[in-house]
XYZ file of N, CA and C in Angstrom:
486
model
N -12.504 -2.195 -36.144
C -12.348 -2.021 -34.724
C -11.229 -1.032 -34.418
N -10.145 -1.119 -35.133
C -9.020 -0.218 -34.930
C -9.409 1.223 -35.227
N -10.241 1.417 -36.264
C -10.710 2.768 -36.585
C -11.592 3.324 -35.464
N -12.396 2.428 -34.867
C -13.275 2.843 -33.767
C -12.439 3.306 -32.571
N -11.377 2.566 -32.260
C -10.510 2.923 -31.125
C -9.802 4.240 -31.415
N -9.318 4.419 -32.628
C -8.622 5.666 -32.968
C -9.584 6.846 -32.905
N -10.810 6.653 -33.355
C -11.777 7.734 -33.404
C -12.235 8.152 -32.002
N -12.428 7.162 -31.098
C -12.976 7.446 -29.783
C -11.980 7.172 -28.646
N -10.700 7.315 -28.897
C -9.711 6.970 -27.875
C -9.809 7.886 -26.636
N -10.131 9.152 -26.824
C -10.278 10.040 -25.663
C -11.494 9.642 -24.827
N -12.566 9.296 -25.469
C -13.768 8.877 -24.757
C -13.517 7.559 -24.016
N -12.836 6.635 -24.660
C -12.530 5.356 -24.027
C -11.597 5.538 -22.827
N -10.613 6.427 -22.921
C -9.730 6.722 -21.796
C -10.506 7.331 -20.627
N -11.449 8.223 -20.931
C -12.275 8.830 -19.892
C -13.130 7.772 -19.198
N -13.735 6.845 -19.971
C -14.551 5.777 -19.396
C -13.679 4.866 -18.531
N -12.465 4.548 -18.986
C -11.542 3.722 -18.224
C -11.134 4.419 -16.926
N -10.876 5.711 -16.973
C -10.514 6.480 -15.787
C -11.648 6.481 -14.771
N -12.878 6.701 -15.236
C -14.045 6.696 -14.349
C -14.229 5.315 -13.725
N -14.036 4.253 -14.498
C -14.170 2.896 -13.973
C -13.108 2.618 -12.910
N -11.885 3.098 -13.112
C -10.826 2.910 -12.124
C -11.124 3.672 -10.830
N -11.664 4.887 -10.928
C -12.027 5.664 -9.741
C -13.122 4.946 -8.962
N -14.135 4.441 -9.656
C -15.227 3.723 -8.984
C -14.688 2.449 -8.326
N -13.820 1.724 -9.026
C -13.227 0.514 -8.445
C -12.385 0.867 -7.221
N -11.673 1.972 -7.257
C -10.871 2.411 -6.119
C -11.741 2.743 -4.917
N -12.865 3.395 -5.148
C -13.792 3.727 -4.060
C -14.331 2.454 -3.420
N -14.760 1.480 -4.247
C -15.262 0.222 -3.708
C -14.164 -0.534 -2.954
N -12.938 -0.529 -3.456
C -11.824 -1.189 -2.791
C -11.532 -0.525 -1.444
N -11.551 0.804 -1.416
C -11.318 1.533 -0.160
C -12.386 1.177 0.874
N -13.656 1.183 0.455
C -14.741 0.840 1.389
C -14.637 -0.601 1.867
N -14.266 -1.512 0.979
C -14.122 -2.914 1.364
C -13.009 -3.073 2.396
N -11.865 -2.451 2.164
C -10.741 -2.548 3.094
C -11.099 -1.905 4.429
N -11.772 -0.759 4.380
C -12.163 -0.074 5.612
C -13.139 -0.916 6.428
N -14.091 -1.567 5.782
C -15.099 -2.366 6.486
C -14.561 -3.708 6.971
N -13.562 -4.248 6.307
C -13.089 -5.588 6.625
C -11.713 -5.628 7.286
N -11.149 -4.489 7.574
C -9.845 -4.497 8.236
C -10.046 -4.549 9.738
N -9.107 -5.205 10.434
C -9.192 -5.347 11.881
C -8.616 -4.138 12.576
N -8.752 -4.153 13.872
C -8.231 -3.085 14.705
C -6.806 -3.428 15.118
N -5.925 -2.463 15.121
C -4.541 -2.701 15.514
C -4.462 -2.901 17.010
N -3.898 -4.024 17.422
C -3.722 -4.337 18.840
C -2.243 -4.592 19.070
N -1.545 -3.654 19.712
C -0.107 -3.830 19.881
C 0.288 -5.051 20.697
N -0.556 -5.489 21.619
C -0.179 -6.654 22.418
C -0.574 -7.967 21.747
N -1.250 -7.896 20.590
C -1.643 -9.070 19.813
C -2.425 -10.098 20.619
N -3.127 -9.638 21.622
C -3.911 -10.567 22.426
C -5.348 -10.567 21.930
N -6.028 -11.686 22.084
C -7.430 -11.725 21.670
C -8.292 -10.864 22.579
N -9.379 -10.404 22.054
C -10.285 -9.569 22.826
C -11.232 -10.483 23.594
N -11.275 -10.327 24.916
C -12.124 -11.167 25.754
C -13.393 -10.469 26.188
N -13.610 -9.272 25.755
C -14.770 -8.545 26.226
C -15.431 -7.814 25.069
N -16.674 -7.491 25.279
C -17.421 -6.721 24.297
C -18.148 -5.617 25.062
N -17.988 -4.400 24.622
C -18.638 -3.280 25.299
C -20.041 -3.134 24.716
N -21.015 -3.204 25.597
C -22.403 -3.074 25.181
C -23.037 -1.928 25.948
N -23.947 -1.242 25.302
C -24.660 -0.157 25.972
C -25.997 -0.707 26.446
N -26.216 -0.622 27.744
C -27.447 -1.114 28.342
C -28.314 0.055 28.795
N -29.585 -0.214 28.880
C -30.522 0.767 29.422
C -30.358 0.784 30.940
N -31.015 1.728 31.600
C -30.970 1.778 33.059
C -31.513 0.474 33.644
N -30.849 0.001 34.685
C -31.245 -1.208 35.417
C -31.245 -2.468 34.556
N -30.525 -2.454 33.461
C -30.394 -3.634 32.623
C -28.974 -4.159 32.792
N -28.809 -5.463 32.873
C -27.489 -6.032 33.103
C -27.378 -7.377 32.408
N -26.150 -7.869 32.350
C -25.892 -9.195 31.824
C -24.980 -9.909 32.815
N -25.307 -11.128 33.141
C -24.525 -11.893 34.095
C -23.253 -12.371 33.401
N -22.110 -12.162 34.050
C -20.835 -12.608 33.518
C -20.273 -13.640 34.482
N -19.880 -14.766 33.955
C -19.352 -15.838 34.793
C -17.834 -15.885 34.681
N -17.169 -15.780 35.814
C -15.717 -15.910 35.885
C -15.404 -16.998 36.895
N -14.404 -17.791 36.591
C -13.994 -18.762 37.606
C -12.923 -18.123 38.494
N -12.514 -18.835 39.529
C -11.565 -18.279 40.498
C -10.249 -17.878 39.851
N -9.787 -18.660 38.900
C -8.507 -18.374 38.260
C -8.556 -17.024 37.541
N -9.671 -16.722 36.888
C -9.818 -15.428 36.223
C -9.741 -14.286 37.232
N -10.330 -14.483 38.388
C -10.293 -13.459 39.432
C -8.867 -13.288 39.952
N -8.151 -14.397 40.191
C -6.770 -14.317 40.671
C -5.896 -13.584 39.658
N -6.066 -13.934 38.388
C -5.296 -13.258 37.330
C -5.664 -11.781 37.264
N -6.932 -11.481 37.483
C -7.379 -10.088 37.482
C -6.779 -9.289 38.621
N -6.719 -9.873 39.817
C -6.078 -9.195 40.943
C -4.619 -8.905 40.634
N -3.928 -9.899 40.109
C -2.498 -9.742 39.785
C -2.310 -8.638 38.740
N -3.080 -8.706 37.679
C -2.950 -7.719 36.597
C -3.293 -6.317 37.099
N -4.334 -6.218 37.902
C -4.742 -4.925 38.435
C -3.643 -4.329 39.317
N -3.074 -5.124 40.200
C -2.046 -4.602 41.099
C -0.769 -4.232 40.343
N -0.387 -5.055 39.381
C 0.813 -4.747 38.588
C 0.625 -3.432 37.835
N -0.521 -3.249 37.243
C -0.781 -1.986 36.518
C -0.828 -0.795 37.473
N -1.363 -1.010 38.667
C -1.360 0.074 39.654
C 0.068 0.443 40.049
N 0.937 -0.539 40.237
C 2.327 -0.237 40.601
C 3.007 0.606 39.526
N 2.700 0.340 38.278
C 3.345 1.068 37.183
C 2.690 2.428 36.972
N 1.370 2.460 36.910
C 0.659 3.677 36.515
C 0.261 4.577 37.676
N 0.006 3.999 38.852
C -0.447 4.797 39.978
C 0.083 4.209 41.278
N 1.382 4.434 41.571
C 1.970 3.817 42.758
C 1.342 4.266 44.078
N 0.706 5.419 44.102
C 0.062 5.869 45.337
C -1.072 4.924 45.729
N -1.910 4.579 44.767
C -3.014 3.656 45.042
C -2.465 2.265 45.326
N -1.400 1.866 44.610
C -0.787 0.558 44.863
C -0.247 0.489 46.294
N 0.371 1.572 46.756
C 0.886 1.599 48.132
C -0.259 1.500 49.135
N -1.379 2.150 48.832
C -2.544 2.063 49.718
C -3.117 0.644 49.756
N -2.937 -0.134 48.696
C -3.430 -1.509 48.644
C -2.560 -2.471 49.450
N -1.342 -2.071 49.791
C -0.458 -2.952 50.556
C -0.997 -3.142 51.970
N -0.771 -4.325 52.512
C -1.162 -4.563 53.900
C -0.247 -3.771 54.828
N -0.707 -3.515 56.025
C 0.116 -2.759 56.979
C 1.394 -3.522 57.315
N 1.339 -4.855 57.367
C 2.546 -5.659 57.612
C 3.562 -5.490 56.491
N 3.088 -5.472 55.275
C 3.989 -5.309 54.124
C 4.626 -3.926 54.145
N 3.810 -2.919 54.415
C 4.358 -1.561 54.491
C 5.444 -1.469 55.558
N 5.188 -2.101 56.707
C 6.118 -2.004 57.823
C 7.347 -2.894 57.611
N 7.151 -4.155 57.233
C 8.252 -5.112 57.143
C 9.146 -4.901 55.916
N 8.568 -4.568 54.801
C 9.357 -4.480 53.571
C 9.758 -3.043 53.251
N 8.856 -2.097 53.472
C 9.119 -0.713 53.063
C 9.284 0.245 54.244
N 9.358 -0.263 55.449
C 9.583 0.538 56.658
C 8.601 1.696 56.801
N 7.357 1.457 56.436
C 6.308 2.486 56.479
C 6.718 3.755 55.744
N 7.455 3.601 54.662
C 7.972 4.744 53.918
C 7.548 4.618 52.462
N 6.744 5.552 52.006
C 6.274 5.551 50.619
C 7.437 5.713 49.643
N 8.449 6.480 50.008
C 9.604 6.678 49.120
C 10.352 5.366 48.879
N 10.436 4.499 49.888
C 11.056 3.187 49.699
C 10.259 2.350 48.702
N 8.931 2.460 48.771
C 8.081 1.751 47.810
C 8.319 2.296 46.405
N 8.425 3.616 46.271
C 8.695 4.207 44.952
C 10.034 3.736 44.400
N 11.059 3.636 45.251
C 12.363 3.132 44.804
C 12.236 1.690 44.321
N 11.448 0.894 45.051
C 11.215 -0.498 44.658
C 10.540 -0.558 43.284
N 9.526 0.266 43.077
C 8.794 0.259 41.806
C 9.688 0.744 40.674
N 10.528 1.766 40.925
C 11.391 2.304 39.874
C 12.452 1.316 39.426
N 12.882 0.426 40.321
C 13.918 -0.529 39.930
C 13.345 -1.725 39.167
N 12.028 -1.869 39.164
C 11.399 -2.976 38.450
C 11.494 -2.767 36.943
N 11.675 -3.847 36.212
C 11.669 -3.800 34.761
C 10.205 -3.771 34.309
N 9.765 -2.643 33.810
C 8.351 -2.456 33.478
C 7.885 -3.416 32.378
N 8.762 -3.709 31.422
C 8.385 -4.616 30.344
C 8.143 -6.019 30.889
N 9.044 -6.479 31.742
C 8.872 -7.805 32.346
C 7.633 -7.814 33.223
N 7.424 -6.743 33.963
C 6.284 -6.656 34.863
C 4.967 -6.706 34.095
N 4.884 -5.958 32.987
C 3.644 -5.931 32.212
C 3.371 -7.247 31.500
N 4.412 -7.986 31.160
C 4.201 -9.256 30.464
C 4.125 -10.439 31.419
N 4.207 -10.168 32.713
C 4.132 -11.279 33.668
C 2.710 -11.829 33.702
N 2.635 -13.116 33.971
C 1.324 -13.758 34.065
C 1.356 -14.758 35.214
N 0.191 -15.105 35.681
C 0.079 -16.006 36.821
C 0.470 -17.415 36.391
N 1.428 -18.010 37.107
C 1.826 -19.386 36.795
C 1.361 -20.365 37.869
N 1.277 -19.919 39.113
C 0.796 -20.764 40.213
C -0.117 -19.928 41.101
N -1.057 -20.598 41.718
C -1.955 -19.911 42.639
C -2.474 -20.899 43.665
N -2.889 -20.361 44.797
C -3.449 -21.182 45.859
C -4.389 -20.298 46.667
N -5.547 -20.826 47.003
C -6.502 -20.062 47.801
C -6.695 -20.759 49.136
N -6.603 -19.954 50.208
C -6.799 -20.472 51.561
C -7.679 -19.472 52.309
N -8.980 -19.713 52.321
C -9.916 -18.783 52.953
C -9.977 -17.482 52.161
N -9.685 -16.364 52.834
C -9.692 -15.071 52.152
C -8.306 -14.706 51.624
N -7.362 -15.620 51.740
C -5.979 -15.386 51.319
C -5.707 -16.107 50.007
N -5.193 -15.363 49.026
C -4.871 -15.924 47.720
C -3.385 -15.703 47.470
N -2.662 -16.781 47.287
C -1.227 -16.685 47.007
C -1.044 -16.866 45.512
N -0.418 -15.880 44.879
C -0.213 -15.895 43.434
C 1.278 -15.788 43.154
N 1.781 -16.691 42.321
C 3.167 -16.638 41.857
C 3.113 -16.441 40.355
N 3.828 -15.435 39.860
C 3.810 -15.206 38.418
C 5.034 -15.844 37.764
N 5.112 -15.695 36.444
C 6.186 -16.353 35.703
C 7.557 -15.719 35.949
N 7.631 -14.637 36.708
C 8.917 -14.040 37.078
C 9.327 -14.478 38.480
N 8.641 -15.462 39.022
C 8.861 -15.987 40.373
C 8.605 -14.947 41.463
N 7.843 -13.921 41.161
C 7.409 -12.962 42.172
C 6.151 -13.512 42.829
N 6.050 -13.307 44.115
C 4.931 -13.849 44.868
C 4.137 -12.716 45.500
N 2.824 -12.812 45.395
C 1.911 -11.828 45.968
C 0.870 -12.582 46.786
N 0.546 -12.062 47.933
C -0.526 -12.639 48.746
C -1.647 -11.603 48.782
N -2.771 -11.953 48.176
C -3.929 -11.062 48.131
C -4.896 -11.476 49.231
N -5.395 -10.492 49.964
C -6.400 -10.723 50.998
C -7.700 -10.100 50.511
N -8.690 -10.945 50.248
C -9.973 -10.462 49.752
C -10.795 -9.890 50.884
N -11.291 -8.671 50.668
C -12.204 -8.048 51.622
C -13.614 -7.987 51.046
N -13.722 -8.179 49.757
C -14.989 -8.119 49.042
C -14.703 -8.274 47.563
N -15.709 -8.021 46.748
C -15.547 -8.149 45.314
C -14.621 -7.046 44.820
N -13.489 -7.418 44.260
C -12.453 -6.516 43.754
C -11.985 -5.536 44.828
N -12.110 -5.927 46.048
C -11.603 -5.141 47.167
C -10.585 -6.015 47.885
N -9.323 -5.697 47.712
C -8.279 -6.551 48.249
C -7.124 -5.714 48.784
N -6.330 -6.355 49.620
C -5.039 -5.790 50.017
C -3.990 -6.844 49.648
N -2.742 -6.422 49.530
C -1.721 -7.330 49.009
C -0.444 -7.244 49.843
N 0.220 -8.375 49.984
C 1.530 -8.464 50.618
C 2.489 -8.977 49.554
N 3.545 -8.228 49.284
C 4.523 -8.613 48.267
C 5.581 -9.495 48.915
N 5.762 -10.728 48.393
C 6.745 -11.646 48.962
C 8.036 -11.700 48.168
N 7.981 -11.519 46.880
C 9.165 -11.694 46.041
C 9.458 -10.452 45.242
N 10.480 -10.555 44.435
C 10.823 -9.423 43.570
C 10.985 -9.898 42.139
N 10.854 -8.967 41.228
C 11.009 -9.261 39.806
C 12.479 -9.579 39.535
N 12.708 -10.558 38.686
C 14.088 -10.948 38.343
C 14.916 -9.802 37.872
């Protein structure tokens, strides 16, 4: 056996090298197929994107709490990413009483907010009274959403971020 190894050691090394390359390719494909997607917020995925044909749909059921949380999340993201649209979503009373009908005052309010705290805020209390939804988040900020239709709302800001 030792003579066989000495005689064919170059051939055996070549076969070992080829086997390692093939094993590496299979390992790479396995890791690529079985690795998850990086999610910086480490939150579970609640939705699945599907491609539908024309006039094809799937019914999605949400309870009221999901809608309230959605309004809160949508408005908070608008304040951070697009304050112009967020200002347009404010009720006329809120614009007049809190921001003196001045968009620049609203921008100053948004700039002083801690964006990290704002993005991680979540709904802790809620109450619905007709078309009025009162939402209090975990930063003790209070928002009053007035529903005008499906995902069509205006908001009155009652509190401020800590």
